[in-house]
Coordinates of C-alpha atoms and ligand atoms in Angstrom, one line a residue:
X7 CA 0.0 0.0 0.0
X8 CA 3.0 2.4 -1.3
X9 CA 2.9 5.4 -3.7
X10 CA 6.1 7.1 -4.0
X11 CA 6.5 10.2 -6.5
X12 CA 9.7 11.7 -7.5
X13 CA 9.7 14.5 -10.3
X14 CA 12.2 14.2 -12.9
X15 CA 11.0 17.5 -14.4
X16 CA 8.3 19.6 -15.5
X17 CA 5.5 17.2 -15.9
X18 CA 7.7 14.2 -15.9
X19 CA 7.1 12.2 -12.8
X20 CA 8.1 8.8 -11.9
X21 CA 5.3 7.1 -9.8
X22 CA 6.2 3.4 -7.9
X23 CA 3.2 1.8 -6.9
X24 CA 4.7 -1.1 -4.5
X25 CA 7.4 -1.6 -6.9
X26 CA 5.4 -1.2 -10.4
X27 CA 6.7 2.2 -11.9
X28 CA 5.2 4.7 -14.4
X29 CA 6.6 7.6 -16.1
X30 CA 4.9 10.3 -17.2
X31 CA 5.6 12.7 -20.1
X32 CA 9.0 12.1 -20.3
X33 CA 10.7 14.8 -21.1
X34 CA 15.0 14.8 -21.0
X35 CA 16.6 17.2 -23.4
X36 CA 16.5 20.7 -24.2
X37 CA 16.0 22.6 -27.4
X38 CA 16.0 26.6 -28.7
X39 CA 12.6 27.4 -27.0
X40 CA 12.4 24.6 -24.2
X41 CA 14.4 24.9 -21.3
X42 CA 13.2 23.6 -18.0
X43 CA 14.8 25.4 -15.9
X44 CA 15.3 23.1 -13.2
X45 CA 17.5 19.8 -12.7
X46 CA 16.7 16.9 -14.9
X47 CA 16.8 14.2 -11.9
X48 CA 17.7 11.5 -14.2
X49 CA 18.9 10.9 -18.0
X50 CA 16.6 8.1 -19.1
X51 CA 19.1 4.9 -19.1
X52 CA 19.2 5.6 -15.0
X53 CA 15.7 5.2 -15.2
X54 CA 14.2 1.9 -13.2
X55 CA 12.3 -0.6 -14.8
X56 CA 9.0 1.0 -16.0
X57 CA 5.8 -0.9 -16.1
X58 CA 4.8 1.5 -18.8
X59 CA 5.2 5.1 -19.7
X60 CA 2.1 7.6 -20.5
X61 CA 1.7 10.3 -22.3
X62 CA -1.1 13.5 -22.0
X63 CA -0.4 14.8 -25.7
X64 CA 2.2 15.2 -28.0
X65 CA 3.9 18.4 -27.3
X66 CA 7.9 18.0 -27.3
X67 CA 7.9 19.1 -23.2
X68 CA 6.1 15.9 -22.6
X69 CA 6.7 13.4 -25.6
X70 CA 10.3 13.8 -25.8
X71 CA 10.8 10.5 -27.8
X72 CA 14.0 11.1 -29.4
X73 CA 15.8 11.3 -25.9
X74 CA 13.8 8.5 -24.4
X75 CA 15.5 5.9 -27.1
X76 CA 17.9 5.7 -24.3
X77 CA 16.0 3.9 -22.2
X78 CA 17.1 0.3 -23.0
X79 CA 13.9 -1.9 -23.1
X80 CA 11.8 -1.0 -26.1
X81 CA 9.3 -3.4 -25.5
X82 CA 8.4 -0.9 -22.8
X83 CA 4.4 -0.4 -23.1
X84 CA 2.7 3.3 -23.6
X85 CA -0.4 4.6 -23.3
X86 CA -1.0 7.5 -25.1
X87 CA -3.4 10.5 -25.9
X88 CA -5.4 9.1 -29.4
X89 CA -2.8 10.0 -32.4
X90 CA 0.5 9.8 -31.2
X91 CA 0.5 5.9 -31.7
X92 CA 2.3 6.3 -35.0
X93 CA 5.1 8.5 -33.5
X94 CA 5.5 6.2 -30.9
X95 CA 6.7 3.1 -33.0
X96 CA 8.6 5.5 -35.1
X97 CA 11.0 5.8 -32.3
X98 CA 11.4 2.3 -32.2
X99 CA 8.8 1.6 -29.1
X100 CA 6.2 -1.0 -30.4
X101 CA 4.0 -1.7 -27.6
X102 CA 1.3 1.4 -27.5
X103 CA -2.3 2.3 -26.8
X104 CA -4.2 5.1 -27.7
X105 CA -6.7 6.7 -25.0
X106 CA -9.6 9.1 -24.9
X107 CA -11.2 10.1 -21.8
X108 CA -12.8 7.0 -19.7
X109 CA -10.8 4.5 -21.7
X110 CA -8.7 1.7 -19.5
X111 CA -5.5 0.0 -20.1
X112 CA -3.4 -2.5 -17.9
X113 CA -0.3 -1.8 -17.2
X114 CA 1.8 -4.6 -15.4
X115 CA -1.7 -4.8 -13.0
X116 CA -1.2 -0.9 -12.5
X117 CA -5.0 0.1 -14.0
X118 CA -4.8 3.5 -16.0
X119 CA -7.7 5.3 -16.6
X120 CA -7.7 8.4 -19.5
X121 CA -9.6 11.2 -17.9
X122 CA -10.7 15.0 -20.3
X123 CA -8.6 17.3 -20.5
X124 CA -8.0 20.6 -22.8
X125 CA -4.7 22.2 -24.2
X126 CA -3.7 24.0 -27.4
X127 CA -3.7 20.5 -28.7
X128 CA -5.4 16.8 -28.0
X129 CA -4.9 15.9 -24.8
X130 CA -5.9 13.4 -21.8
X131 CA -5.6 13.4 -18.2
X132 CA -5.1 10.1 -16.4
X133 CA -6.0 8.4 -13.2
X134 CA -3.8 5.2 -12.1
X135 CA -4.7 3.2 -9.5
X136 CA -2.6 0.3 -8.3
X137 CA -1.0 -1.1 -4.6
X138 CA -4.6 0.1 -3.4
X139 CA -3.7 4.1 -4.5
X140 CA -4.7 6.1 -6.8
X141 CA -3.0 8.7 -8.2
X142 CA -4.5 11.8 -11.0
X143 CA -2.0 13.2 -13.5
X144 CA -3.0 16.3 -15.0
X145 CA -0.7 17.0 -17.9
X146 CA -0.5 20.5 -18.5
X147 CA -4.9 20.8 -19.0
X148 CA -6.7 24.0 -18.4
X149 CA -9.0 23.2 -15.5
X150 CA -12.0 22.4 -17.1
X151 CA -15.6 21.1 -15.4
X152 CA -15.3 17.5 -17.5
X153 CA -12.7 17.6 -14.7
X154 CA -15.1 17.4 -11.9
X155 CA -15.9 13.8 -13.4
X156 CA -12.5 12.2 -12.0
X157 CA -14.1 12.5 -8.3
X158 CA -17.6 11.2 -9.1
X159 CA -15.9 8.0 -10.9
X160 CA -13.1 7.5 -8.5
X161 CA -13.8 8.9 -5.2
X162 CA -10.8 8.5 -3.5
X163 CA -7.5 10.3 -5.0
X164 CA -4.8 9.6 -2.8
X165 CA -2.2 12.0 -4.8
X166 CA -3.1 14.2 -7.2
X167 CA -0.2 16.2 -9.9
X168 CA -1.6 19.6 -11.1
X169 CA 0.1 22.0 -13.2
X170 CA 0.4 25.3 -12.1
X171 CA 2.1 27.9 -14.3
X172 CA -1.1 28.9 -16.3
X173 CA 0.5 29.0 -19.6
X174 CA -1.0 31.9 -21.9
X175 CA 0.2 32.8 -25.8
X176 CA 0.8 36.3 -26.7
X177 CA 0.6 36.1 -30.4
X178 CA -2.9 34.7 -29.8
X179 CA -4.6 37.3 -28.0
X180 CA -2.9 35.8 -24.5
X181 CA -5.3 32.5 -24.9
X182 CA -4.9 30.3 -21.6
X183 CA -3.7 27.2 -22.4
X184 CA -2.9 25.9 -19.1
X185 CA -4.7 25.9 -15.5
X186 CA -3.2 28.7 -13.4
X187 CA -2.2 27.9 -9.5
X188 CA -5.5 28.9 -8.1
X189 CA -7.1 27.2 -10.9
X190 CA -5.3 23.9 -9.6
X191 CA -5.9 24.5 -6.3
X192 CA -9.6 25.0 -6.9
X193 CA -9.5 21.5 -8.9
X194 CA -7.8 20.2 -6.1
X195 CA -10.6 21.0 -4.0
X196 CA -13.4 18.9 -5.9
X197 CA -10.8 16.1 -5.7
X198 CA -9.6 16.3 -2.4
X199 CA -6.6 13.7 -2.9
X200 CA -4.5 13.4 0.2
X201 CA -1.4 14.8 -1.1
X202 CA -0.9 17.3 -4.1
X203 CA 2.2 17.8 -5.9
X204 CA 2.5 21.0 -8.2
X205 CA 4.2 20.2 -12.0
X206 CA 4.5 22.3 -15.0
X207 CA 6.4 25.9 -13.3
X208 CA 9.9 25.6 -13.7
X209 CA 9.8 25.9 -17.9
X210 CA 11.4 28.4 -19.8
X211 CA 11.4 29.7 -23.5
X212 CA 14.1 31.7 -22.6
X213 CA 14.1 35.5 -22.4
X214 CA 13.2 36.5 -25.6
X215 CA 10.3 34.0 -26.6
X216 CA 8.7 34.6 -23.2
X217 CA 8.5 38.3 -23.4
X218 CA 7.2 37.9 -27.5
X219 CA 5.2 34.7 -27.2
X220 CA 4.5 33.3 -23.6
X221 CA 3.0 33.9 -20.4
X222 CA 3.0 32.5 -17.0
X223 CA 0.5 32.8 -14.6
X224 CA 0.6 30.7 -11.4
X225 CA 3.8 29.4 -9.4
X226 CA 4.1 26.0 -6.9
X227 CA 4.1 28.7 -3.8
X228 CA 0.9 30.3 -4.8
X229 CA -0.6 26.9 -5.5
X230 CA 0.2 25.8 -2.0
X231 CA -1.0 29.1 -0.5
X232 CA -4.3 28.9 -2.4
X233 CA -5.0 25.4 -1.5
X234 CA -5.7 26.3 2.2
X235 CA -8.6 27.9 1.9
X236 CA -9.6 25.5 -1.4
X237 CA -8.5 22.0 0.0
X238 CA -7.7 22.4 3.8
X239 CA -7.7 18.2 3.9
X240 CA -5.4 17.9 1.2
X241 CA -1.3 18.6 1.9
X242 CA 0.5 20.9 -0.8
X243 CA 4.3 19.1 -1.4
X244 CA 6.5 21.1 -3.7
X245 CA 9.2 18.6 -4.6
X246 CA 12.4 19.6 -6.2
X247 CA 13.2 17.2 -8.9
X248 CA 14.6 13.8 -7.3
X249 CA 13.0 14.3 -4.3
X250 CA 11.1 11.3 -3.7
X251 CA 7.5 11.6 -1.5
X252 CA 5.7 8.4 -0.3
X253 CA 2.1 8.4 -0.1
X254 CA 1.0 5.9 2.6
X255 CA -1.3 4.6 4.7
X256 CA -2.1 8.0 7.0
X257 CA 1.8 8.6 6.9
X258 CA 1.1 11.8 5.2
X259 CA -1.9 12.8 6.1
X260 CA -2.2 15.7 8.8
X261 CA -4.7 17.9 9.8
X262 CA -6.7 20.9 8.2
X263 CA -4.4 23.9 9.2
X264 CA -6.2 26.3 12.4
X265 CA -8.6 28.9 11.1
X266 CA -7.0 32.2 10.7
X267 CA -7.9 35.4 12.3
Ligands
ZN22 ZN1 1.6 21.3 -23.7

């Protein structure tokens, strides 16, 4: 009855369910445009054996495929948003699923569950439940009502990952792409999972594409400020990448903070 998270960057988190591990969006190298500006906690051959790998949608911050050859077994399964199946066995990985929202795969007896999302592309969320947790990765969606749907099905959320840095494009009339921290905490609140870990901050475009093209609206401390008064049950853990967090049992769960005056 383990969960441990560690972050290995931006929105890609390693999750051990009692020994089973997932990755999420891997992302490992940088490019002109996409830096994360944080650690990379490991290259991808230090990865452990994954049970599978998932991916929310196909943006190169979260389907970095061309570094993730490294990792030696290629019979590792994916489960992926709907469409990216072809780009998956391009890069040599031949086991994939495609997902939309309420759709189920296995993974190694780790049971993944596509939940909505919405992005400037396709996208899913996903639910994974497995060593009697379950754990909600939220990609980088805008928080959108389909969302509410994940607590209805699932009820119990034991750790939920939410991104934060409510991601807006300049060039297109600052359109929101991505849920801002008091967005996420709000989410968090119709959720209520026992822990909640904030993803998605740290990234860059570098100086001069984030003053022409992006904007950022929402850090980790703001997330875990506004989640006091939205989720008072659930615990805000900001983990620097490499940090690993267990989930178990009551071991992390502590009580709603003392009303303030
Ligand atoms: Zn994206």
């Amino acid at each position: 009855m383990t969960l441990t998270v560690t972050r290995v960057t931006h929105a890609c988190v390693l999750l051990d369910f009692g020994g089973q591990r997932l990755l999420t969006d891997p992302w490992f190298s940088e490019r002109r445009g996409y830096y994360r500006g944080e650690p990379l906690a490991f290259p991808p051959g230090a990865l452990p054996e994954l049970a599978g790998v998932l991916v929310s949608h196909g943006h190169y911050d979260h389907f970095d495929l061309a570094a993730f050859a490294a990792y030696p077994d290629h019979a590792v399964p994916f489960v992926v948003k709907r469409g990216l199946a072809a780009q998956v066995r391009a890069a040599g990985f031949a086991n994939v699923t495609e997902v939309d929202p309420w759709e189920q795969a296995d993974l190694g007896g780790l049971q993944v569950t596509a939940a909505p999302a919405r992005h400037s592309v396709p996208e899913v969320s996903f639910v994974i439940e497995g060593d009697g947790q379950a754990a909600f990765f939220g990609g980088d969606t805008l928080r959108i009502t389909e969302l509410d749907e994940v607590a209805a099905r699932f009820g119990r959320i034991d750790l939920a990952l939410l991104p934060v840095n409510g991601l807006a494009i300049r060039p297109a009339f600052n359109r929101q792409v991505v849920m801002t921290a008091e967005e996420a905490a709000e989410l968090a609140g119709v959720l209520r999972p026992r822990v909640a870990v904030p993803i998605h901050y740290a990234y860059t475009a570098g100086r001069l594409r984030d003053r022409l093209l992006l904007r950022y609206d929402g850090t980790p401390e703001r997330f875990a400020a506004a989640l006091r008064a939205a989720a008072p049950t659930t615990q805000a853990r900001i983990l620097e990448p490499g940090e690993p967090l267990t989930v178990n049992g009551t071991a992390t769960r502590q009580p709603p903070p003392l009303p303030r005056r």
